[in-house]
Amino acid sequence: MMRKSDPANPTLVEVFRGTLVESRHAGAIAVADADGGLLFAFGDVERPVFPRSAVKAMQAMPLVESGAADAFGLGDDELAVACASHSGELAHVEAVRSLLAKAGLDESYLACGAHWPISEEASRELIRVGRHPQAIHNNCSGKHAGMLAACIHLDFDPRGYARPEHPLQSLIARLISETCGIALDQSRMGIDGCSVPTWAAPLRALARGFARLGTGKGLTGERARAAKRLVAACFASPVMVAGEGRFDTLVMSKLAPSVFVKGGAEGVHCAALPGLGLGVAVKVDDGAKRGAERALAETIAALLPQGRSALADQLAGEIVNWRGTRVGRIAASRELQRALGSLAALDRGDCGVVTGA
Amino acid sequence: MMRKSDPANPTLVEVFRGTLVESRHAGAIAVADADGGLLFAFGDVERPVFPRSAVKAMQAMPLVESGAADAFGLGDDELAVACASHSGELAHVEAVRSLLAKAGLDESYLACGAHWPISEEASRELIRVGRHPQAIHNNCSGKHAGMLAACIHLDFDPRGYARPEHPLQSLIARLISETCGIALDQSRMGIDGCSVPTWAAPLRALARGFARLGTGKGLTGERARAAKRLVAACFASPVMVAGEGRFDTLVMSKLAPSVFVKGGAEGVHCAALPGLGLGVAVKVDDGAKRGAERALAETIAALLPQGRSALADQLAGEIVNWRGTRVGRIAASRELQRALGSLAALDRGDCGVVTGA
């Protein structure tokens, strides 16, 4: 069977060295409201993409909605780390251990596999004391601990909790489907780096899901409260959601409660802007984090009056070499700048879609 | 002034998760002979790209052509590390120190800046003994040591040897220009990660330059001997050119003296196939190493009868997650496979260009 190639997406971000564009990142951006109204579409926002870790807050919703979070007395740090791609810093490891302990479990239950902490300092500390990384250092260990705690409270067998056929994963799939307002296609399920299912969805649906996550609009009362509690926990503890110096932590440290952001592997990055009632979803076709972060920062800056000054560091995009010499910069493409300019100028009452490129 | 965007290049490589294409890498590939005859062009091979570290063997040519290598009694390891993007393993550091010492210098002269060794094991060893990385651990320290040794022999001031206006860099620019058969445009000079100039050139010209580097054809007698000596040193010591487990080392360990390969930052990868009289140049538009390595391996496999079996590991492209589960694969796009199929089927006597996509 001949598979047709997807048409090329427009360039979101360009990487300059000197005056020449050395590399470029193509992709797509969707901005939508909780009803699925599309405010902005740049590139193909209907093509299904794996959201990966960007939807961890949705994967954590059963933990709260089921009553597990209340029953176990979970605090902001434990809820935020359940939504996190954390750096494996000491504080992250402690929050995950605490979450597990409150559910009566320990780290031997984690099915995420081990990798070196994202935090270089945390990795060096492990090396200095002669230890190897464990599952708890995996950036997804908080999500897994949250899934385990939900299983305990829901009386699901914690064994095999990561498998697609486990009742918890079925529950999560249903919840993502309802939050994003789409049917999930079994043939478009992949297995994530940490071994749980990841369900492909169009950026348009992910943007709507984030609008609902941020506002509760379009969700049942119980689910809306769960979403708000998880987002509030991330706003209270941005360092738990990623780590020192990382994009999601920096953006929420500066812009909470106006912006909730969460990145995923392979160039996916999503945001909720509760005050505007909007969600944003970005996918860089080649999977580059630098492209996705830059495109999302530009989109937030276009949507939010205080965004451009708050994200000045993220938008500067300076590239320095090993000796600290400025050799280039990362910038939004002219096409994207132009399209976002129209978005920024849009009268909020006017729901006409800005379609870029 | 309005800059027009470059037209989109075709997809070279697709990254699957389950049955879905999760990410994709667009780019271009040129295969040329020493006369500049273009055997294969996939994507835009006339667009200037920064070759970065891919042309380190050309940057090392003054070291041999000037007589410095003979005068200092340099061996294969020292010449290979001068062409290398090394991993900072102990053997690399020793070869660079030896090169410097033979020229009467030490590592305090290196202007490349410091970074942690590419080799995780070498990095961990530094941490275990409580040390920080130095300039000698920079993957480019061998190139810099070679440049310094050339300066000493040519009676150039070793101070400022990395600056564009230094006579050694002028000499290298002229040599790259003559080897690739193009004029270098001052407005298309960038500063590399290690602080030396990098000159943008079309893939077509880089492919020709590599055909000449591998065969000596089209070069003066002295330069042809220098090129052959450097390539022979890399063939004798493939681990010096990159390091344990890395693409260039693995490919040359298996395919020398049929294939010389050298990668650069931001998705550039070049090869010389001396027996066929050909050079290959690849650029992945987004800068991803995984895309460039895969595209180059496919091109080599199409050109060289023994290539496909020798590069079986590089062509398998399996993606496993943190628990070792197979979750996806990296593969050449159908368009590229089709175009390379025509290239493989080409009668070598027929010099018609295969133009892909």
XYZ file of C-alpha atoms in Angstrom:
714
model
C 0.000 0.000 0.000
C 1.376 3.390 -0.974
C 1.340 5.886 1.847
C 1.054 9.488 0.735
C 3.429 11.913 2.376
C 1.926 14.677 4.459
C 2.288 18.097 2.823
C 5.137 20.218 4.181
C 4.331 22.494 7.087
C 5.559 26.099 7.107
C 8.756 27.138 8.867
C 8.093 28.146 12.477
C 11.594 28.939 13.637
C 14.926 29.755 11.975
C 18.388 29.242 13.437
C 20.871 31.835 12.195
C 24.657 31.587 12.216
C 26.065 34.969 11.246
C 23.603 36.332 8.676
C 22.689 32.958 7.149
C 19.844 30.626 8.142
C 21.758 27.500 9.160
C 18.791 25.348 10.231
C 15.021 25.684 10.298
C 12.128 24.013 12.067
C 8.817 23.478 10.297
C 5.643 22.654 12.164
C 2.168 23.731 13.124
C 0.408 25.720 15.859
C -3.242 25.671 16.930
C -4.990 28.066 19.324
C -8.515 27.055 20.309
C -11.179 27.753 22.915
C -12.975 25.234 25.124
C -15.784 24.815 22.581
C -13.297 23.835 19.874
C -13.448 27.212 18.150
C -10.149 27.671 16.315
C -8.673 31.127 16.839
C -5.383 30.499 15.040
C -4.106 27.770 12.756
C -0.588 27.865 11.332
C 0.299 24.772 9.327
C -1.660 21.523 9.400
C -3.545 21.403 12.713
C -5.661 18.371 11.713
C -2.745 15.900 11.312
C -2.594 13.509 14.300
C 0.488 13.923 16.509
C 1.564 12.021 19.605
C 1.225 14.464 22.513
C 3.712 12.480 24.612
C 4.409 14.165 27.973
C 2.521 17.339 27.059
C -0.713 15.778 28.360
C 0.630 14.577 31.708
C -1.878 16.787 33.548
C -4.666 14.909 31.726
C -3.047 11.584 32.580
C -3.012 12.725 36.220
C -6.711 13.648 36.286
C -7.937 10.233 37.556
C -5.672 10.700 40.572
C -7.741 13.719 41.644
C -11.140 12.960 40.097
C -11.240 9.513 41.738
C -10.767 11.061 45.171
C -7.334 9.452 45.584
C -5.583 12.789 46.071
C -7.929 13.697 48.940
C -7.852 10.221 50.461
C -4.041 10.192 50.495
C -3.757 13.849 51.534
C -1.610 14.869 48.574
C -0.197 18.396 48.534
C 0.844 20.741 45.745
C 4.339 19.276 45.304
C 3.020 15.734 44.926
C 0.289 16.772 42.495
C 2.680 18.957 40.480
C 5.257 16.181 40.195
C 2.477 13.843 38.971
C 2.059 16.283 36.044
C 5.822 16.706 35.548
C 8.688 15.847 33.265
C 11.022 16.487 36.165
C 14.790 16.880 36.208
C 15.487 14.251 38.853
C 16.626 16.867 41.376
C 16.535 15.892 45.035
C 13.242 17.763 45.566
C 11.623 15.855 42.696
C 12.790 12.486 43.963
C 11.498 13.329 47.442
C 8.081 14.392 46.122
C 7.736 11.172 44.112
C 8.780 9.057 47.108
C 6.281 10.901 49.281
C 3.477 10.373 46.749
C 4.259 6.645 46.589
C 4.525 6.321 50.381
C 1.149 7.985 50.938
C -0.373 5.357 48.635
C 1.410 2.634 50.616
C 3.852 1.847 47.797
C 7.533 2.276 47.056
C 9.626 2.878 43.950
C 9.907 -0.830 43.142
C 6.418 -0.525 41.577
C 7.533 2.076 38.992
C 7.422 0.691 35.425
C 8.973 3.727 33.692
C 12.530 2.413 33.386
C 15.640 4.292 34.493
C 17.601 7.122 32.916
C 20.140 9.639 34.150
C 18.506 12.719 35.722
C 17.877 15.552 33.256
C 19.577 17.817 35.806
C 23.311 17.676 35.136
C 23.983 18.569 38.749
C 21.786 15.693 39.951
C 23.547 13.325 37.533
C 26.956 14.453 38.762
C 25.885 13.931 42.350
C 24.894 10.322 41.575
C 28.276 9.757 39.903
C 30.144 11.356 42.787
C 28.553 8.922 45.250
C 29.058 5.972 42.887
C 25.391 5.292 42.162
C 23.469 4.484 38.985
C 20.163 6.113 38.037
C 16.970 4.326 39.074
C 13.365 4.479 37.860
C 12.692 7.269 40.361
C 15.120 9.526 38.436
C 13.163 9.007 35.212
C 11.509 12.330 34.317
C 8.154 10.474 34.242
C 8.390 8.879 37.696
C 5.908 11.356 39.197
C 3.327 10.548 36.529
C 3.838 6.848 37.205
C 3.573 7.335 40.962
C 0.310 9.218 40.396
C -1.014 6.406 38.214
C -0.089 3.875 40.893
C -1.812 5.886 43.621
C -4.947 6.145 41.470
C -4.878 2.346 40.991
C -4.685 1.753 44.742
C -7.611 4.082 45.449
C -9.706 2.672 42.586
C -8.908 -0.870 43.685
C -7.179 -1.653 40.387
C -4.269 -4.100 40.423
C -1.145 -1.908 40.466
C 0.705 -4.599 38.513
C 0.687 -3.917 34.792
C -0.695 -0.389 35.306
C 1.325 0.903 32.323
C -0.142 -1.553 29.790
C -2.701 -0.251 27.262
C -5.261 -2.899 28.338
C -5.041 -2.046 32.072
C -8.271 -0.410 33.373
C -6.372 2.710 34.477
C -5.018 3.304 30.970
C -8.523 2.753 29.549
C -9.816 5.338 32.010
C -7.065 7.792 31.036
C -7.760 7.239 27.328
C -11.449 7.974 27.858
C -10.610 11.071 29.868
C -8.216 12.432 27.215
C -10.793 11.685 24.553
C -13.526 13.567 26.445
C -11.265 16.475 27.408
C -10.015 16.993 23.846
C -13.400 16.213 22.307
C -12.197 13.537 19.907
C -12.461 9.782 19.448
C -9.092 8.085 19.969
C -8.107 5.742 17.165
C -6.639 2.410 18.343
C -4.420 2.290 15.259
C -2.888 5.590 16.342
C -1.679 4.493 19.751
C 2.047 4.442 20.375
C 4.095 3.386 23.368
C 5.847 6.263 25.090
C 9.456 6.382 26.276
C 8.247 5.522 29.782
C 6.125 2.563 28.501
C 2.576 3.967 28.904
C 0.314 4.484 25.858
C 0.356 7.784 23.977
C -2.652 8.528 21.753
C -2.266 10.600 18.601
C -4.581 13.603 18.321
C -4.719 16.660 16.031
C -3.225 19.888 17.402
C -6.669 21.440 17.075
C -8.055 18.901 19.588
C -5.072 19.236 21.925
C -5.505 23.023 21.944
C -9.173 22.590 22.865
C -8.215 20.091 25.570
C -5.822 22.609 27.087
C -8.472 25.347 26.966
C -10.742 23.015 28.965
C -7.924 21.974 31.304
C -7.225 25.623 32.115
C -10.814 26.778 32.507
C -12.816 23.675 33.407
C -15.303 24.792 30.747
C -16.850 21.856 28.891
C -15.873 19.372 31.616
C -18.148 17.741 34.207
C -18.100 19.445 37.609
C -15.898 16.806 39.232
C -13.445 16.786 36.328
C -13.367 20.567 36.141
C -12.430 20.694 39.837
C -9.747 18.041 39.267
C -8.272 19.987 36.345
C -8.232 23.223 38.311
C -6.597 21.583 41.302
C -3.812 20.050 39.169
C -3.149 23.299 37.315
C -3.177 25.223 40.611
C -0.635 22.766 42.046
C 1.668 23.363 39.050
C 1.266 27.135 39.451
C 2.144 26.817 43.149
C 5.208 24.658 42.421
C 6.546 25.397 38.903
C 9.942 23.914 39.756
C 8.245 20.555 40.355
C 6.870 20.451 36.783
C 10.314 20.560 35.092
C 13.312 21.845 37.071
C 15.884 24.572 37.576
C 16.484 26.577 34.397
C 14.012 24.654 32.250
C 11.394 26.257 30.000
C 8.154 25.134 31.695
C 9.440 26.074 35.140
C 10.673 29.493 33.981
C 7.502 30.346 32.052
C 5.158 29.395 34.899
C 7.389 31.088 37.484
C 6.897 34.297 35.530
C 3.388 33.967 34.124
C 1.329 31.818 36.517
C -1.673 31.912 36.865
C -2.019 33.374 33.355
C -0.203 30.538 31.584
C 0.115 26.801 32.190
C 2.731 25.132 29.933
C 3.823 21.551 29.444
C 6.227 20.127 26.902
C 6.514 16.631 25.501
C 9.168 14.722 23.586
C 9.603 15.103 19.814
C 8.754 18.787 19.636
C 5.271 18.898 21.178
C 4.455 21.769 23.523
C 1.069 22.855 24.862
C -0.263 25.699 26.967
C -3.448 26.821 28.660
C -4.266 30.516 29.100
C -7.164 30.354 31.557
C -7.846 34.082 31.643
C -8.339 34.163 27.883
C -10.139 30.823 27.844
C -7.641 29.492 25.306
C -5.426 26.483 24.732
C -2.341 26.301 22.498
C -0.721 23.244 20.891
C 2.556 23.241 18.944
C 4.297 20.414 17.082
C 7.668 20.827 15.413
C 7.791 18.269 12.601
C 11.380 17.241 13.224
C 10.937 16.870 16.984
C 13.313 19.671 18.059
C 12.677 21.078 21.516
C 14.409 24.378 20.647
C 11.887 24.935 17.852
C 8.826 24.063 19.920
C 9.844 26.185 22.913
C 10.555 29.173 20.713
C 7.306 28.848 18.740
C 5.269 28.509 21.934
C 6.974 31.495 23.585
C 6.179 33.618 20.505
C 2.553 32.488 20.552
C 2.159 33.271 24.252
C 3.801 36.682 23.689
C 1.294 37.405 20.901
C -1.696 36.382 23.009
C -0.820 37.864 26.361
C -0.110 41.592 26.831
C 2.494 40.930 29.562
C 3.964 37.908 27.714
C 6.679 39.601 25.660
C 8.405 41.295 28.562
C 7.971 38.332 30.917
C 9.496 35.970 28.338
C 12.294 38.321 27.223
C 14.955 35.692 28.013
C 13.108 32.964 26.109
C 12.580 35.295 23.145
C 16.142 36.667 22.947
C 17.317 33.447 21.331
C 21.001 34.248 21.444
C 23.384 31.396 20.519
C 26.843 31.576 22.073
C 29.708 29.167 21.438
C 32.044 27.347 23.869
C 33.992 30.533 24.475
C 30.873 32.600 25.052
C 31.075 34.409 21.696
C 27.721 35.308 20.191
C 27.607 33.338 16.915
C 23.913 33.292 16.014
C 20.331 33.437 17.124
C 17.045 31.538 17.034
C 14.045 33.510 15.802
C 10.461 33.022 14.705
C 10.214 32.893 10.915
C 8.841 35.962 9.163
C 5.755 33.988 8.134
C 5.067 33.079 11.759
C 5.784 36.620 12.979
C 3.358 37.977 10.413
C 0.635 35.478 11.281
C 1.054 36.042 15.026
C 0.950 39.788 14.400
C -2.551 39.368 12.980
C -3.484 37.224 15.972
C -2.278 39.867 18.423
C -4.235 42.518 16.529
C -7.440 40.459 16.501
C -10.355 41.958 18.329
C -11.151 39.318 20.919
C -14.813 39.521 20.002
C -14.003 38.536 16.434
C -13.712 34.772 16.251
C -12.448 34.674 12.660
C -9.647 32.166 12.276
C -6.190 33.471 11.395
C -4.771 30.892 9.032
C -1.069 31.168 8.499
C 1.075 30.146 5.521
C 14.555 44.163 3.001
C 12.306 41.164 2.578
C 14.148 37.862 2.611
C 12.461 35.138 0.587
C 12.192 31.776 2.304
C 14.030 28.872 0.732
C 11.661 26.331 -0.833
C 11.015 23.252 1.299
C 13.359 20.302 0.788
C 11.956 16.764 0.504
C 11.749 14.436 3.497
C 14.902 12.343 3.843
C 14.100 10.369 6.957
C 10.956 9.466 8.910
C 10.726 8.576 12.591
C 7.912 6.129 13.304
C 6.231 5.453 16.652
C 3.974 2.453 16.227
C 2.594 2.761 12.706
C 2.498 6.567 12.640
C 5.195 8.961 11.438
C 5.929 10.946 14.601
C 8.714 13.168 13.237
C 10.428 13.738 9.917
C 13.659 15.254 8.690
C 13.801 17.172 5.421
C 17.052 17.975 3.681
C 19.229 17.454 0.651
C 21.919 15.068 -0.622
C 24.522 15.560 -3.337
C 26.814 12.928 -4.864
C 29.516 14.295 -7.152
C 32.805 13.332 -8.758
C 36.110 15.184 -8.563
C 35.338 17.171 -11.726
C 32.110 18.483 -10.212
C 29.900 16.118 -12.215
C 26.704 15.628 -10.221
C 25.659 11.967 -10.069
C 22.765 12.449 -7.652
C 20.853 15.447 -6.358
C 17.994 15.076 -3.887
C 16.605 18.381 -2.693
C 18.321 21.736 -3.133
C 22.057 21.056 -3.515
C 22.890 24.639 -4.542
C 21.777 26.306 -1.284
C 24.820 27.310 0.812
C 25.206 25.403 4.085
C 27.796 25.695 6.820
C 29.880 22.491 6.664
C 30.997 22.891 10.293
C 33.154 19.975 11.456
C 32.490 17.901 8.327
C 35.455 19.576 6.608
C 37.983 19.101 9.397
C 40.194 17.015 7.090
C 40.361 20.038 4.747
C 41.115 22.313 7.696
C 43.958 19.926 8.586
C 45.516 19.941 5.107
C 47.962 22.831 5.799
C 49.392 20.739 8.633
C 50.551 18.113 6.118
C 50.981 20.178 2.945
C 53.237 22.673 4.744
C 55.605 19.902 5.791
C 54.741 20.385 9.475
C 53.547 16.784 9.916
C 56.873 15.464 8.597
C 58.947 17.991 10.486
C 57.241 17.116 13.787
C 57.148 13.365 13.039
C 53.380 13.066 13.436
C 51.869 9.574 13.325
C 48.445 8.272 12.321
C 46.803 8.929 15.703
C 47.928 12.557 15.768
C 46.858 13.192 12.162
C 43.526 11.411 12.664
C 42.737 13.404 15.816
C 43.540 16.606 13.876
C 40.637 15.605 11.549
C 38.384 14.537 14.440
C 35.315 15.475 16.396
C 36.571 13.290 19.186
C 34.783 12.032 22.278
C 37.334 13.229 24.810
C 38.343 9.681 25.718
C 41.753 9.210 27.320
C 43.278 8.096 23.993
C 42.022 11.264 22.286
C 43.355 13.537 24.989
C 46.734 11.780 24.821
C 46.921 12.123 21.026
C 46.129 15.847 21.210
C 48.713 16.383 23.969
C 51.285 14.501 21.919
C 50.550 16.587 18.812
C 50.923 19.801 20.811
C 54.102 18.617 22.511
C 55.763 17.702 19.204
C 55.106 21.283 18.059
C 56.609 22.583 21.304
C 53.261 23.755 22.686
C 50.827 22.793 25.402
C 47.073 22.926 25.852
C 47.102 26.483 27.197
C 47.324 27.602 23.532
C 43.984 25.979 22.597
C 41.317 28.571 21.718
C 38.402 26.147 21.297
C 36.802 26.589 24.720
C 35.883 23.770 27.081
C 32.964 21.358 27.131
C 32.253 18.038 28.814
C 33.627 15.074 26.844
C 31.135 13.590 24.363
C 32.001 10.214 25.892
C 29.735 9.721 28.900
C 32.301 7.411 30.435
C 35.016 10.054 30.053
C 32.699 12.671 31.581
C 31.915 10.410 34.520
C 35.597 9.772 35.090
C 36.235 13.540 35.299
C 33.387 13.876 37.811
C 34.621 10.933 39.867
C 38.021 12.564 40.273
C 36.462 15.978 40.955
C 37.688 17.710 37.817
C 36.064 20.076 35.327
C 36.387 19.748 31.550
C 39.168 21.701 29.852
C 39.760 22.874 26.282
C 41.564 19.602 25.557
C 38.264 17.725 26.108
C 36.528 19.842 23.462
C 35.738 17.591 20.493
C 37.657 20.060 18.277
C 40.881 20.158 20.314
C 42.708 17.949 17.802
C 41.841 20.291 14.945
C 43.026 23.230 17.015
C 46.258 21.439 17.935
C 46.832 20.733 14.235
C 46.226 24.388 13.387
C 48.700 25.440 16.073
C 51.353 23.011 14.829
C 50.895 24.341 11.276
C 51.358 27.893 12.584
C 54.614 26.986 14.317
C 56.020 25.309 11.198
C 54.873 28.139 8.905
C 56.280 30.731 11.299
C 52.840 32.264 11.888
C 52.105 33.753 15.287
C 50.176 31.036 17.171
C 48.290 33.747 19.062
C 44.948 34.530 17.463
C 45.206 31.504 15.138
C 41.396 30.981 15.323
C 40.503 34.467 14.072
C 39.206 34.856 10.503
C 41.921 37.422 9.685
C 44.830 35.209 10.890
C 47.041 34.013 7.986
C 46.369 30.355 8.841
C 42.605 30.815 8.517
C 43.136 32.668 5.217
C 45.243 29.728 4.028
C 42.556 27.239 5.108
C 39.832 29.285 3.400
C 41.817 29.297 0.143
C 42.419 25.572 0.434
C 38.727 24.768 1.023
C 37.815 27.068 -1.863
C 40.238 25.299 -4.221
C 39.339 21.791 -3.038
C 35.594 22.360 -3.435
C 36.028 24.435 -6.591
C 34.063 27.468 -5.420
C 34.641 31.054 -4.412
C 33.944 31.596 -0.703
C 31.658 34.518 0.032
C 32.772 36.708 2.942
C 29.123 37.458 3.776
C 28.573 33.727 4.246
C 31.187 33.165 6.902
C 30.024 32.080 10.336
C 31.894 31.432 13.562
C 31.879 27.795 14.595
C 31.194 26.391 18.073
C 34.969 26.172 18.614
C 35.542 29.782 17.442
C 37.184 29.214 14.027
C 35.499 30.414 10.812
C 33.093 28.142 8.929
C 32.408 29.028 5.285
C 29.045 28.251 3.719
C 29.156 26.206 0.509
C 26.554 24.346 -1.564
C 26.277 20.581 -1.005
C 27.225 20.135 -4.653
C 30.602 21.785 -3.992
C 31.159 19.909 -0.722
C 30.477 16.603 -2.495
C 33.058 17.511 -5.143
C 35.521 18.520 -2.422
C 35.115 15.124 -0.763
C 35.590 13.334 -4.107
C 38.887 15.220 -4.451
C 39.851 14.619 -0.826
C 39.367 10.874 -1.295
C 41.070 10.541 -4.652
C 43.493 13.443 -4.882
C 42.102 14.041 -8.385
C 41.902 17.722 -9.273
C 44.398 18.708 -6.537
C 48.044 19.734 -6.940
C 50.526 16.907 -6.315
C 51.530 18.164 -2.863
C 47.922 18.691 -1.800
C 46.810 15.355 -3.206
C 49.523 13.631 -1.130
C 48.436 15.589 1.960
C 44.781 14.599 1.442
C 45.674 10.948 0.967
C 47.864 10.919 4.049
C 45.137 12.433 6.249
C 42.479 10.051 4.932
C 44.853 7.095 5.367
C 45.487 8.178 8.987
C 41.721 8.217 9.657
C 41.376 4.780 8.033
C 44.211 3.476 10.236
C 42.675 4.975 13.401
C 38.883 5.312 13.012
C 38.379 5.530 16.776
C 40.486 8.713 16.799
C 38.075 10.470 14.377
C 35.021 10.185 16.678
C 35.017 7.590 19.480
C 33.614 4.345 20.835
C 30.146 3.596 19.464
C 29.916 6.690 17.289
C 28.817 6.720 13.642
C 32.013 7.846 11.900
C 34.153 5.419 13.883
C 31.785 2.490 13.249
C 31.402 3.196 9.519
C 35.136 3.533 8.881
C 35.928 0.528 11.098
C 33.733 -1.510 8.781
C 34.223 0.137 5.407
C 37.723 1.672 5.293
C 39.369 2.148 2.809
C 36.193 2.218 0.725
C 34.504 5.014 2.701
C 35.760 8.067 4.588
C 33.022 9.795 6.635
C 32.936 12.948 8.721
C 29.998 14.598 10.412
C 29.480 18.189 11.454
C 27.084 19.993 13.761
C 23.564 20.953 12.623
C 22.921 17.912 10.449
C 25.824 18.053 7.999
C 27.526 14.805 7.066
C 29.982 14.123 4.244
C 31.736 11.098 2.795
C 34.383 10.204 0.254
C 34.261 6.896 -1.667
C 37.744 6.822 -3.205
C 37.249 3.593 -5.152
C 34.241 5.043 -6.956
C 35.819 8.483 -7.271
C 32.818 10.051 -5.533
C 32.010 12.438 -2.729
C 28.726 12.709 -0.814
C 27.324 15.674 1.149
C 24.153 15.627 3.257
C 22.408 18.459 5.126
C 19.330 17.911 7.264
C 17.477 21.227 7.308
C 16.609 21.078 10.994
C 20.108 20.098 12.087
C 19.284 16.634 13.472
C 22.196 14.239 13.649
C 19.876 11.196 13.585
C 18.511 12.317 10.218
C 21.896 13.063 8.656
C 23.485 9.800 9.802
C 20.574 7.758 8.523
C 20.462 9.562 5.151
C 24.219 9.150 4.677
C 24.140 5.458 5.613
C 21.373 4.878 3.027
C 23.341 6.739 0.371
C 26.501 4.735 1.066
C 24.466 1.505 0.995
C 23.052 2.489 -2.409
C 26.475 3.315 -3.839
C 28.612 0.523 -2.440
C 27.780 -3.154 -3.060
C 29.064 -4.206 0.397
C 27.542 -1.154 2.125
C 24.126 -2.533 3.079
C 25.416 -5.556 4.966
C 28.327 -3.658 6.548
C 25.975 -0.934 7.805
C 23.179 -3.298 8.921
C 23.246 -1.847 12.479
C 23.121 1.767 11.230
C 20.271 0.892 8.834
C 18.131 -1.104 11.304
C 16.973 2.115 12.929
C 15.192 0.481 15.819
C 13.984 2.818 18.599
C 13.684 1.274 22.052
C 12.394 2.987 25.177
C 13.804 3.175 28.713
C 12.691 -0.366 29.435
C 14.132 -1.718 26.193
C 10.740 -2.132 24.480
C 10.796 -1.582 20.728
C 8.497 1.430 20.203
C 9.435 2.687 16.737
C 12.005 2.969 14.013
C 13.883 5.484 11.880
C 13.746 4.878 8.136
C 14.577 6.577 4.866
C 11.470 8.161 3.340
C 9.879 6.378 0.396
C 10.887 9.263 -1.877
C 14.518 8.885 -0.839
C 14.411 5.100 -1.114
C 13.000 5.395 -4.620
C 15.589 7.957 -5.694
C 18.476 5.959 -4.213
C 17.104 2.847 -5.930
C 17.582 4.587 -9.266
C 21.080 5.614 -8.205
C 22.004 2.038 -7.285
C 20.658 0.824 -10.624
C 22.614 3.428 -12.616
C 25.186 2.065 -15.006
C 28.402 3.648 -13.754
C 29.267 4.663 -17.309
C 26.074 6.711 -17.502
C 26.660 10.080 -15.937
C 23.039 11.216 -16.088
C 21.991 12.983 -12.911
C 19.336 11.316 -10.757
C 17.252 14.165 -9.416
C 15.033 13.247 -6.535
C 11.698 14.716 -5.420
